[in-house]
mmCIF file of C-alpha atoms in Angstrom:
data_model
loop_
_atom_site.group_PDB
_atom_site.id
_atom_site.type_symbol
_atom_site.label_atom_id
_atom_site.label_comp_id
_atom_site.label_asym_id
_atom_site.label_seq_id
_atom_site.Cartn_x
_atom_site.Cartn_y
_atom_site.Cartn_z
ATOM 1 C CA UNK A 1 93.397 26.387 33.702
ATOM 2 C CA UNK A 2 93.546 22.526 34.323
ATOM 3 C CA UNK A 3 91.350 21.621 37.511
ATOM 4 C CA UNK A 4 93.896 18.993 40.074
ATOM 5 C CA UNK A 5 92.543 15.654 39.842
ATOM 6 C CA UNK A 6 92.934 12.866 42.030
ATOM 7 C CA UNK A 7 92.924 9.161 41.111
ATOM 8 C CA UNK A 8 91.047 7.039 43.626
ATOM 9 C CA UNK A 9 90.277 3.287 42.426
ATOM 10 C CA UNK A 10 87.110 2.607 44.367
ATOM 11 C CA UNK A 11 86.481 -1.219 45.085
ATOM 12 C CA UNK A 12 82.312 -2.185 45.925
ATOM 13 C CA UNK A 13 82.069 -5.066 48.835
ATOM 14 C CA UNK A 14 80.070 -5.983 51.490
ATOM 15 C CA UNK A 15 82.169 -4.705 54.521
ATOM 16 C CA UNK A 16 83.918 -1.276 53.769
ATOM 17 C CA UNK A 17 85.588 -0.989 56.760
ATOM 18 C CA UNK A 18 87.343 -4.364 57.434
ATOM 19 C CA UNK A 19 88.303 -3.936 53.479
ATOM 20 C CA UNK A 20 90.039 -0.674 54.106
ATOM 21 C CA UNK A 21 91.823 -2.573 57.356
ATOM 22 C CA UNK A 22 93.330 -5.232 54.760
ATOM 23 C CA UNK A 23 94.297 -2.677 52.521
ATOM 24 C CA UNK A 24 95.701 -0.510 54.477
ATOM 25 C CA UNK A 25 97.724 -2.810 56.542
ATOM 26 C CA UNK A 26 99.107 -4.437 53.310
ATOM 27 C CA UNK A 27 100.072 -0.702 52.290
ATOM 28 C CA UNK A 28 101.196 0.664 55.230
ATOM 29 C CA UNK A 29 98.226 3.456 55.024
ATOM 30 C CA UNK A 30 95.568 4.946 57.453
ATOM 31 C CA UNK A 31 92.062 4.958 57.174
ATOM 32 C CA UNK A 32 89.892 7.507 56.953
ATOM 33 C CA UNK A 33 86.143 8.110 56.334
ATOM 34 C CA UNK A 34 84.420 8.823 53.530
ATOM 35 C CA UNK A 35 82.107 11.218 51.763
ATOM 36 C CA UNK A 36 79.130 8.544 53.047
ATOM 37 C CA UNK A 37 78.073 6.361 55.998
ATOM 38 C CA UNK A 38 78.690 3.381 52.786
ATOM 39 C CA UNK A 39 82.118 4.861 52.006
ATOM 40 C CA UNK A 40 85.779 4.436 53.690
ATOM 41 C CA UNK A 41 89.000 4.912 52.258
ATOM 42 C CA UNK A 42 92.827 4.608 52.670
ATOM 43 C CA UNK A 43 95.240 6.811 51.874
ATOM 44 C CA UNK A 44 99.328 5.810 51.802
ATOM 45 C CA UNK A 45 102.560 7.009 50.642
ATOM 46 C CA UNK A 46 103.081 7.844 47.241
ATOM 47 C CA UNK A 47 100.067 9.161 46.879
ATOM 48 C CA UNK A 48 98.179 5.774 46.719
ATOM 49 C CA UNK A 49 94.552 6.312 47.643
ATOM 50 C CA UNK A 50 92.014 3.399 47.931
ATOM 51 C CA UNK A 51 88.480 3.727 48.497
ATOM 52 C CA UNK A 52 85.515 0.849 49.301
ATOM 53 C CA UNK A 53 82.098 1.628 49.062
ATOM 54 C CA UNK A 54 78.980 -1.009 50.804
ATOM 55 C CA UNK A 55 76.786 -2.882 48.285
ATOM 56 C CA UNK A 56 74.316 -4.562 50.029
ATOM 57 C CA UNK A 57 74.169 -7.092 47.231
ATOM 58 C CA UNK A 58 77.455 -7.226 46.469
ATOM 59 C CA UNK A 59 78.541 -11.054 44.940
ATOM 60 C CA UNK A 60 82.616 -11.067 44.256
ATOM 61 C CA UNK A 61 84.031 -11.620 40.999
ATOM 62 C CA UNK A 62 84.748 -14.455 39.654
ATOM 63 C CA UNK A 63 87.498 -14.553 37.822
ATOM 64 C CA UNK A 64 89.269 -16.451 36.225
ATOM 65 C CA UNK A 65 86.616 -18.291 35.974
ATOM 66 C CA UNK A 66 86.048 -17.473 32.053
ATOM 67 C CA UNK A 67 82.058 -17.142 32.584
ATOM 68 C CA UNK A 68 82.466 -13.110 33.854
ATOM 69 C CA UNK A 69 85.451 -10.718 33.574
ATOM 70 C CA UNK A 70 87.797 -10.100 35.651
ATOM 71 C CA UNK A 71 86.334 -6.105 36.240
ATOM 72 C CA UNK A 72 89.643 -4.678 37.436
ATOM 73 C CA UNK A 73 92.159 -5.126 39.645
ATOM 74 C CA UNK A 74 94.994 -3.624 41.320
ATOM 75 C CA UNK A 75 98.526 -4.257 40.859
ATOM 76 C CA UNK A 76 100.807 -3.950 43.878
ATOM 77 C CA UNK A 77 104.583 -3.158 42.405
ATOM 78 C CA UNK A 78 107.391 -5.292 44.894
ATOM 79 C CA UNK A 79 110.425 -5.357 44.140
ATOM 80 C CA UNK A 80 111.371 -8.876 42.956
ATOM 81 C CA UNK A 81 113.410 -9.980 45.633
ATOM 82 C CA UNK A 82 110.766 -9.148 48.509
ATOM 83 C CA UNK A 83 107.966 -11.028 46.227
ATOM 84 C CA UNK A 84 108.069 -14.363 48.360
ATOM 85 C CA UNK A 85 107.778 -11.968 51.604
ATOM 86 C CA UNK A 86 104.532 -9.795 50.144
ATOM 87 C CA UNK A 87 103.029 -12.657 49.178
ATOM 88 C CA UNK A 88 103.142 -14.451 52.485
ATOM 89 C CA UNK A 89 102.715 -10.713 54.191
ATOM 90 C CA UNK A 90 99.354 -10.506 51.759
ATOM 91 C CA UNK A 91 97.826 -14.345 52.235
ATOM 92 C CA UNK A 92 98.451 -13.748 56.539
ATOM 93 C CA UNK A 93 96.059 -10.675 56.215
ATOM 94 C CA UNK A 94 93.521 -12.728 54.708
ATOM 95 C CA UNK A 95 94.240 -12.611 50.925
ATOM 96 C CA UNK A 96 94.006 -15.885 48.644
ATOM 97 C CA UNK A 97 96.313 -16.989 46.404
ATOM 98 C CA UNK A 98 94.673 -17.319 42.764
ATOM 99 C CA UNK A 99 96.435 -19.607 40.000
ATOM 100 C CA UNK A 100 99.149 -18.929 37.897
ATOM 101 C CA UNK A 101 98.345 -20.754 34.944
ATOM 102 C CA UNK A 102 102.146 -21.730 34.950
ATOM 103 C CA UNK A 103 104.021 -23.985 37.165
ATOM 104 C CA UNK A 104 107.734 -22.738 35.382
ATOM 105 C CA UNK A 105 109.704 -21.762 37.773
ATOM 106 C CA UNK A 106 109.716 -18.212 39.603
ATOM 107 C CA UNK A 107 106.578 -15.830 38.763
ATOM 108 C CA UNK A 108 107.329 -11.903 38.985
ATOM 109 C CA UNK A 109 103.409 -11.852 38.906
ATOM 110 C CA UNK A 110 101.239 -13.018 41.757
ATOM 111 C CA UNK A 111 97.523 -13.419 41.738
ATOM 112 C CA UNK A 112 95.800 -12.992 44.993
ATOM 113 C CA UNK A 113 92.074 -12.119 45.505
ATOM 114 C CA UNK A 114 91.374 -10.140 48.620
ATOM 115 C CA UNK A 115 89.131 -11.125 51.767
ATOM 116 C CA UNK A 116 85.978 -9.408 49.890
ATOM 117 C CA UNK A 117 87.008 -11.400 46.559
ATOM 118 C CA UNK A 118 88.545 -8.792 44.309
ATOM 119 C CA UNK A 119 92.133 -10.256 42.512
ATOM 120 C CA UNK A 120 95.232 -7.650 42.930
ATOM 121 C CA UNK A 121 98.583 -8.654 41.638
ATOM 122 C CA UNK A 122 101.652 -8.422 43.680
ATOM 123 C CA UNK A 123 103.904 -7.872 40.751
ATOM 124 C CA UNK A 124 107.923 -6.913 39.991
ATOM 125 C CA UNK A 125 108.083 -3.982 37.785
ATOM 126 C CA UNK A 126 111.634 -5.185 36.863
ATOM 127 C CA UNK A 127 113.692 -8.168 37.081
ATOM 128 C CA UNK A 128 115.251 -10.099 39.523
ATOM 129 C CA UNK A 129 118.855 -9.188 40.489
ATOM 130 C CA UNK A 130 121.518 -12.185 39.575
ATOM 131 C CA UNK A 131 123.993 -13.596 41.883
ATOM 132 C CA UNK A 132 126.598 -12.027 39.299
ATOM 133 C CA UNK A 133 124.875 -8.630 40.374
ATOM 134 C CA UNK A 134 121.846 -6.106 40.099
ATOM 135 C CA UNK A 135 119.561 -6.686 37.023
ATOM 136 C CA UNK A 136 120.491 -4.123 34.520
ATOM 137 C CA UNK A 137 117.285 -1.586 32.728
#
């Protein structure tokens, strides 16, 4: 008998619960507390669940800066007609935009870093619809 699992991408940072805020308002999810004092997390629909755990010493990473990795990151699927919107949604919560690395015309991948300096990509699973009609799989 296989045990249920549940994924749960847990990001380290300095402030867990103004973290979770950000996340969860860019998600549309709630809040909730954790197993610890150190831990909060955020739960939203389709089963998305986010948790953010207080390192006293935590330092952000760098990237992409080539000196350290990038660690993770977590990729936000939009579709690619509402990219503009969660982009500008994502940078008024308090995300920054990182560089492309390309300056040719539209991106279907965006680069942010969130307020505690982790990078998450906005990104369009598929492309975007013509004005001769809907992008075809």
């Amino acid at each position: 008998m296989s045990v249920q699992k549940t994924p749960v991408l847990a990001l380290d940072c300095a402030e867990p619960e103004t973290l979770a805020r950000f996340y969860a308002d860019l998600l549309d999810g709630d809040v909730r507390p954790g197993p610890t004092a150190d831990d909060v997390e955020v739960v939203a629909a389709a089963g998305i669940r986010l948790a953010f755990r207080r390192d006293l010493g935590y330092a952000p990473p760098s990237w992409p800066r080539p000196e350290d990795s990038q660690q993770a990151h977590l990729r936000i699927h939009v579709a690619a007609v509402d990219l503009d919107e969660a982009e500008r949604e994502a940078v008024s919560l308090g995300a920054r935009p990182l560089g492309t690395g390309t300056e040719d015309g539209p991106c279907p991948v965006r680069r942010l870093s969130d307020p505690a300096g982790h990078s998450f990509a906005l990104a369009a699973p598929d492309p975007a619809p013509t004005e001769a009609g809907p992008a075809q799989e």
